[in-house]
Coordinates of C-alpha atoms and ligand atoms in Angstrom, one line a residue:
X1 CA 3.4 -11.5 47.8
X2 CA 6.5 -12.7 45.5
X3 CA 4.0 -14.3 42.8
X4 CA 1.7 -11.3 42.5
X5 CA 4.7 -9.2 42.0
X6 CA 5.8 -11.7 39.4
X7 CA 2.5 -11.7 37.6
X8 CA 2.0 -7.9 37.6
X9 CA 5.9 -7.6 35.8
X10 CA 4.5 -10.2 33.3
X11 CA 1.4 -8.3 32.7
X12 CA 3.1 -4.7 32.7
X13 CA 6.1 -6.7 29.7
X14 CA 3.5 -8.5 27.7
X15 CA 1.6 -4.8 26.7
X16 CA 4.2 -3.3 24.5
X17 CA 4.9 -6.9 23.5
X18 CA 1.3 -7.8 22.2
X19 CA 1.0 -3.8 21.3
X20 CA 3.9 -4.6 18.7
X21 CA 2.5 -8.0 17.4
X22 CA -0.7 -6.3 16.9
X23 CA -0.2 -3.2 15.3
X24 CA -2.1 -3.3 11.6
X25 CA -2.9 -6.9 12.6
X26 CA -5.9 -6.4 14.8
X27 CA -8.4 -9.5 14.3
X28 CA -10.2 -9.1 10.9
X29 CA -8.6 -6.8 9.5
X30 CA -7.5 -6.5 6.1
X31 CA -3.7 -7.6 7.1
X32 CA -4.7 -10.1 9.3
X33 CA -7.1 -11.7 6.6
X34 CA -3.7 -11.3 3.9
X35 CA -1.4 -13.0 6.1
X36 CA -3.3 -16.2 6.6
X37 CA -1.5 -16.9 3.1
X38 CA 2.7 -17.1 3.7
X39 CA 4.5 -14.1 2.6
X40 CA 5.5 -16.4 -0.2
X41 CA 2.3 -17.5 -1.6
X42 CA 1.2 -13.9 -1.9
X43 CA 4.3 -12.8 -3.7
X44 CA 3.9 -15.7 -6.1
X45 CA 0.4 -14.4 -6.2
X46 CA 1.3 -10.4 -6.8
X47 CA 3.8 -11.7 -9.5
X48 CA 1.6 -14.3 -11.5
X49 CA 0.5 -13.9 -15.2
X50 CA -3.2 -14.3 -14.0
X51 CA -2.8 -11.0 -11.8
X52 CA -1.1 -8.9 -14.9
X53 CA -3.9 -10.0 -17.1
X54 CA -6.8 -8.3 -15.3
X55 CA -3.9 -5.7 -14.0
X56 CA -2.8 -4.5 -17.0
X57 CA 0.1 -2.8 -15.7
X58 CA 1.0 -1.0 -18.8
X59 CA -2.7 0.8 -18.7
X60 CA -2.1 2.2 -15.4
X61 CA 1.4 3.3 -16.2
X62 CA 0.0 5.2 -19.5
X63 CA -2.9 6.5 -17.1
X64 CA -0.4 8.3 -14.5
X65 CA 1.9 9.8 -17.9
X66 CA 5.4 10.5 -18.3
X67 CA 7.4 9.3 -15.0
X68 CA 10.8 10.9 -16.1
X69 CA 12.8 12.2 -13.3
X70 CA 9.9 12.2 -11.4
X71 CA 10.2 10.9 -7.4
X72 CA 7.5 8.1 -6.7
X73 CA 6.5 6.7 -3.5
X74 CA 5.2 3.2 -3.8
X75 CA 3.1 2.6 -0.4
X76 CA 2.5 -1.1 0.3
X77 CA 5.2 -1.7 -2.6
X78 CA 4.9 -5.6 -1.6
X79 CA 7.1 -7.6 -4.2
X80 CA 7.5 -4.7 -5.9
X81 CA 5.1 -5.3 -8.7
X82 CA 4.7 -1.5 -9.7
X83 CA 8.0 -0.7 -8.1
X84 CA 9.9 -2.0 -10.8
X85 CA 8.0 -0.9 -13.7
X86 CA 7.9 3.1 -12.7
X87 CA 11.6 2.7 -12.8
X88 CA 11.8 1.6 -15.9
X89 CA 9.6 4.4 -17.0
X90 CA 12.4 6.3 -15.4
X91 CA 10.9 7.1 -11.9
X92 CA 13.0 7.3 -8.9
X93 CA 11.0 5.0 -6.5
X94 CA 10.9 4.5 -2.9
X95 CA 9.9 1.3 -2.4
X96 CA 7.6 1.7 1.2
X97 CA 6.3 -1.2 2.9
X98 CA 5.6 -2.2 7.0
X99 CA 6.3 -5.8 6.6
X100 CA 10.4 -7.2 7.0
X101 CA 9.5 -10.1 4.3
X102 CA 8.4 -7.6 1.9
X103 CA 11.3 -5.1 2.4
X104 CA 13.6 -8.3 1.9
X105 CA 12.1 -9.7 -1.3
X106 CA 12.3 -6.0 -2.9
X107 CA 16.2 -5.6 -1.4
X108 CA 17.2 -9.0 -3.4
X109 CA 15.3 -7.6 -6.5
X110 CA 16.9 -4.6 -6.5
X111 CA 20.2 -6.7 -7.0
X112 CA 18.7 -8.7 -10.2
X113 CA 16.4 -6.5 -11.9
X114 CA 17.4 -4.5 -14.9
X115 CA 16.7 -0.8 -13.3
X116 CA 19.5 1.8 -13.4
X117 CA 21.1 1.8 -10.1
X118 CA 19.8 3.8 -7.4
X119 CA 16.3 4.0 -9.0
X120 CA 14.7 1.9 -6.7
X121 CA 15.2 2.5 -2.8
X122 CA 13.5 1.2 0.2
X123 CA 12.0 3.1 3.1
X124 CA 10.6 0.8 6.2
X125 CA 7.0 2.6 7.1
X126 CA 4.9 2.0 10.2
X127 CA 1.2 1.2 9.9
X128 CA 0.6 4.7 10.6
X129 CA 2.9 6.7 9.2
X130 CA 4.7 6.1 5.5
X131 CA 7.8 8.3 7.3
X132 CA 7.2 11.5 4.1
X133 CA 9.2 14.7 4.5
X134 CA 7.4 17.2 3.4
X135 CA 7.2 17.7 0.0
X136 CA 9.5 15.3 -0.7
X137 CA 7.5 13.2 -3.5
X138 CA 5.6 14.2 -7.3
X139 CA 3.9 10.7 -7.2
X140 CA 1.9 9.0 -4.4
X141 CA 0.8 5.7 -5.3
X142 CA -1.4 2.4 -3.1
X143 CA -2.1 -0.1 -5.5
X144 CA -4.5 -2.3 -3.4
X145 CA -3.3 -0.8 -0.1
X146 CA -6.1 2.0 1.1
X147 CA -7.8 -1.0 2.0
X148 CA -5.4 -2.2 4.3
X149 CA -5.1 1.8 5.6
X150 CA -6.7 1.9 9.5
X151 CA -6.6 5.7 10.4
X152 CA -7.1 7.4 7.2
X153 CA -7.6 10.6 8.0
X154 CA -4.4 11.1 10.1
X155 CA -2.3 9.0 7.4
X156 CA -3.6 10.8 4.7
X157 CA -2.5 14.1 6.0
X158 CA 0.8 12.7 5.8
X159 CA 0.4 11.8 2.5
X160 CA -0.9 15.1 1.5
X161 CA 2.0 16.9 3.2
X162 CA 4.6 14.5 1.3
X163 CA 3.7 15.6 -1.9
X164 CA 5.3 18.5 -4.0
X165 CA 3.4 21.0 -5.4
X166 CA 1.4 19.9 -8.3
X167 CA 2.4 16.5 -7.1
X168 CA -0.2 13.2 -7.4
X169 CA -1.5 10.9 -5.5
X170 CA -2.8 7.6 -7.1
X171 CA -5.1 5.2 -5.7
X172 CA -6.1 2.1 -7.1
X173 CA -8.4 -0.6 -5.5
X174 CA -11.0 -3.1 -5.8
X175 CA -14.6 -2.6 -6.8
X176 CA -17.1 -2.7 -3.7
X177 CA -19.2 -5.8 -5.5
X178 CA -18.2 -9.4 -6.0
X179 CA -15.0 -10.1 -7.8
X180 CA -13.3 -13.6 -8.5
X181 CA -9.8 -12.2 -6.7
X182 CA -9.4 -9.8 -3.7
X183 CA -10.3 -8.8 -0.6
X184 CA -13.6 -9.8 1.1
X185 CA -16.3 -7.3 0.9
X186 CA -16.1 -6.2 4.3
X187 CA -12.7 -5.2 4.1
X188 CA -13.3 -3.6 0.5
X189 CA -13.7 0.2 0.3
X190 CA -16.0 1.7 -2.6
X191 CA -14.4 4.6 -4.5
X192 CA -17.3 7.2 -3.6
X193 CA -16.0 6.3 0.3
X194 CA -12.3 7.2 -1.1
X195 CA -13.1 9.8 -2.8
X196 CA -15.1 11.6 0.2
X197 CA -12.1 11.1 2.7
X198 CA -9.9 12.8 0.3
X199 CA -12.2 15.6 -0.3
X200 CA -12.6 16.3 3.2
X201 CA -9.0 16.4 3.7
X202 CA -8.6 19.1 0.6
X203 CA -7.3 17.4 -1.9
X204 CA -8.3 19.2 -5.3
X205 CA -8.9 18.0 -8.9
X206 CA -10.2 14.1 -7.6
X207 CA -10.6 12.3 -10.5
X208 CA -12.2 8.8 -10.6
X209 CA -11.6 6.1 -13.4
X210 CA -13.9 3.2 -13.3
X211 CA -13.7 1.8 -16.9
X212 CA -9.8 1.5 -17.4
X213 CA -9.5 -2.0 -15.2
X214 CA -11.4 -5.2 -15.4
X215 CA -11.4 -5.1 -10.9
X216 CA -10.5 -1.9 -9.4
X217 CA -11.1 1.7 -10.1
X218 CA -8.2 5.0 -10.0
X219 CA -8.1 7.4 -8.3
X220 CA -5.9 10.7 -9.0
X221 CA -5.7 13.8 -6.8
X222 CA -3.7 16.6 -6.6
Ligands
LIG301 C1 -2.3 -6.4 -1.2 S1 -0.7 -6.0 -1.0 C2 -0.3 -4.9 -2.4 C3 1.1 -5.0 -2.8 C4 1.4 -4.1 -4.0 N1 1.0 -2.7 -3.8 C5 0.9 -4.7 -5.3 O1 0.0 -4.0 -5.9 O2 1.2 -5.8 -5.7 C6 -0.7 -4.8 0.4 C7 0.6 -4.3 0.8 O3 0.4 -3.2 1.7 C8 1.3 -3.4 2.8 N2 0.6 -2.7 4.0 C9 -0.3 -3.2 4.8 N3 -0.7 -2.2 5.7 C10 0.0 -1.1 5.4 C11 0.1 0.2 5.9 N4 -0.7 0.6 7.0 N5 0.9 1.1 5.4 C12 1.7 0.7 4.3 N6 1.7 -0.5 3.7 C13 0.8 -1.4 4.3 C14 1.5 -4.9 3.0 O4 2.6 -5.2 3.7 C15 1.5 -5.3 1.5 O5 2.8 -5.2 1.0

């Protein structure tokens, strides 16, 4: 009687327990296929000269326009690659991410980079929620994130309500086709796909770019 008490507390602690462990890490998805690399290896990877060269950084910055004043969300900010850069463009950017590592990396960056203070902040999201007010932000971004996004139509609502009015959100992600870097193909998500979701959810004037990088196409909507 004792032990099958003892095995149904187990069984009733481990649910919240392997709930939490879980959560944006089901098997094969795009977060559990990211972290078989340490959280190190992919920042060295997010950060190295061969990712700025097909990147481009300064394209997508001069696709997006003047960031002056303007409030920028980076969603899946990770070492803060794009981060960094819209506030030195003069964005104030809140640095977003789900994962502790990431969140930490950015925190110590914060402390070296050359960015005016306050222009970079963090905000811890969940995997379901990116924790907006409502129209809180003019500038949405994901760089190689909707990928990693599980409910979209629920999270994008969110998204949708965080923005001002006239406010942006910007996508950008990996071609669907074979690539030398990124995700595997499965776990890719083709810009027509992207573009449909955010129709359906009413976002207005989607615009697609396909030629600016080497990898991934850009998305803009409004
Ligand atoms: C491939 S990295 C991209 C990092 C960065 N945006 C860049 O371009 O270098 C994906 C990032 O998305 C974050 N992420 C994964 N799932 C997420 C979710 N549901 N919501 C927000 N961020 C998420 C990861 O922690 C990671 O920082």
């Amino acid at each position: 009687m004792k032990t099958s008490i003892k095995i149904i507390s187990l069984f009733i602690i481990s649910i919240p327990i392997l709930y939490c462990h879980t959560e944006g890490h089901k098997h094969g998805s795009a977060n559990h296929h990211m972290h078989k690399r340490s959280t190190e290896d992919l920042i060295r990877m997010f950060e190295s000269p061969e990712r700025t060269a097909y990147q481009e950084p300064d394209k997508v910055l001069a696709y997006i326009g003047d960031l002056k004043g303007k409030k920028l969300m980076d969603i899946g900010s990770g070492s803060g690659y794009f981060s960094f850069r819209f506030a030195k463009k003069g964005a104030n950017v809140v640095a977003a991410d789900v994962q502790e590592e990431f969140l930490a990396y950015v925190k110590d960056r914060i402390t070296k980079e050359d960015v005016s203070p306050g222009s970079v902040t963090q905000r811890k999201i969940s995997y379901t929620d990116p924790f907006l007010n409502d129209k809180e932000m003019d500038i949405i971004f994901l760089c190689n994130v909707y990928h990693h996004i599980e409910n979209r139509q629920e999270y994008f609502t969110k998204v949708k309500k965080g923005l001002s009015m006239g406010g942006k959100l910007v996508v950008v992600d990996f071609f669907k086709k074979d690539l030398p870097i990124g995700p595997p193909m499965d776990h890719k998500i083709d810009q027509e796909t992207v573009k449909s979701e955010l129709e359906k959810l009413g976002f207005k004037n989607i615009k697609l770019d396909e030629k600016l990088l080497k990898y991934q196409y850009i998305i803009t909507a409004e």
